[in-house]
Amino acid sequence: MSTGVGMSSCCISGKIQEGTPKGHEEEINGIPTYVSPAKDQSKARSIVFICDIFGYKFKNTRLLADQYAAAGFFVYLPDFHNGDSLPIEFLQDAEPPLSVRENLSLIDKGLKTGKVATTLGPWLYKHAESVSLPLISGFVRHVKQVPYTNSVGCIGFCWGGRYAILMAHELADAAVAQHPSLVSVPGDFDPVTKPLSLDVGSEDSLLDMKSVEGIKKVLDGKKDTQVKVYEDQVHGFALRGDWSSEKDRKAMDEAEKSGIAWFEKYLKAE
């Protein structure tokens, strides 16, 4: 039986990073998309970013997309929410960084969780797999047909992390899922046939270590997969970590380098 791992208040926690995105927006396959091209404009190795619940306009995601582009990939960050991403104002309504979370009273935790649930539940229903998967799959198929594209990877975060895993079933050439939510274990991992890297925090309240061990058991029987656990990191750390914390900054940096290295290994230019 598959065990579903849900989404809680910490999906909408974290920090907004400093910086100005360098890419541009255009419509691709009927979907508004942030595009961050490689320096040489080559589309040979392309990556589709699958955003978290804050959508394709979230600055942190765009800045990270730029980093992957700087590493030589052509990056697409589509609006898979059809203009209905959760507002950035919700970012601090829920679970804060671990150092703050540990000092919250039970009442404060309950109030935050309740406030988030009234918004998050209806949103997840509206953007269920039956709606979102065809959009994402269709976009990836389109990118694979773009002239001069040789290989296509997918990277997803939180809500988008699960869809990156689903793309590793067959459609993508390689995938990276960072702190995914709403996954089914072993259901989402049994069909994986393409290279898949998973990055999770040891304090992720959406994907506990028991679930992670279950994932490892499934993936251990497959080649070209890895699961990396980042100590003392909460859900969202790879995208919304606190740069003022040396430990959080290091974890974000390591997760970024890990993702880039994975795609450098498995996405072929020719």
JSON list of C-alpha atoms in Angstrom, two decimals, residues 7 27 34 63 77 112 245 266:
[
{"chain": "A", "resi": 7, "resn": "MET", "atom": "CA", "xyz": [1.68, 19.07, 2.83]},
{"chain": "A", "resi": 27, "resn": "GLU", "atom": "CA", "xyz": [4.82, 32.40, -23.80]},
{"chain": "A", "resi": 34, "resn": "TYR", "atom": "CA", "xyz": [10.44, 32.67, -17.33]},
{"chain": "A", "resi": 63, "resn": "LEU", "atom": "CA", "xyz": [17.43, 33.50, -9.15]},
{"chain": "A", "resi": 77, "resn": "LEU", "atom": "CA", "xyz": [10.34, 28.12, -15.51]},
{"chain": "A", "resi": 112, "resn": "LYS", "atom": "CA", "xyz": [-0.37, 29.19, 12.25]},
{"chain": "A", "resi": 245, "resn": "SER", "atom": "CA", "xyz": [22.34, 31.51, 8.84]},
{"chain": "A", "resi": 266, "resn": "TYR", "atom": "CA", "xyz": [23.08, 12.87, -17.02]}
]
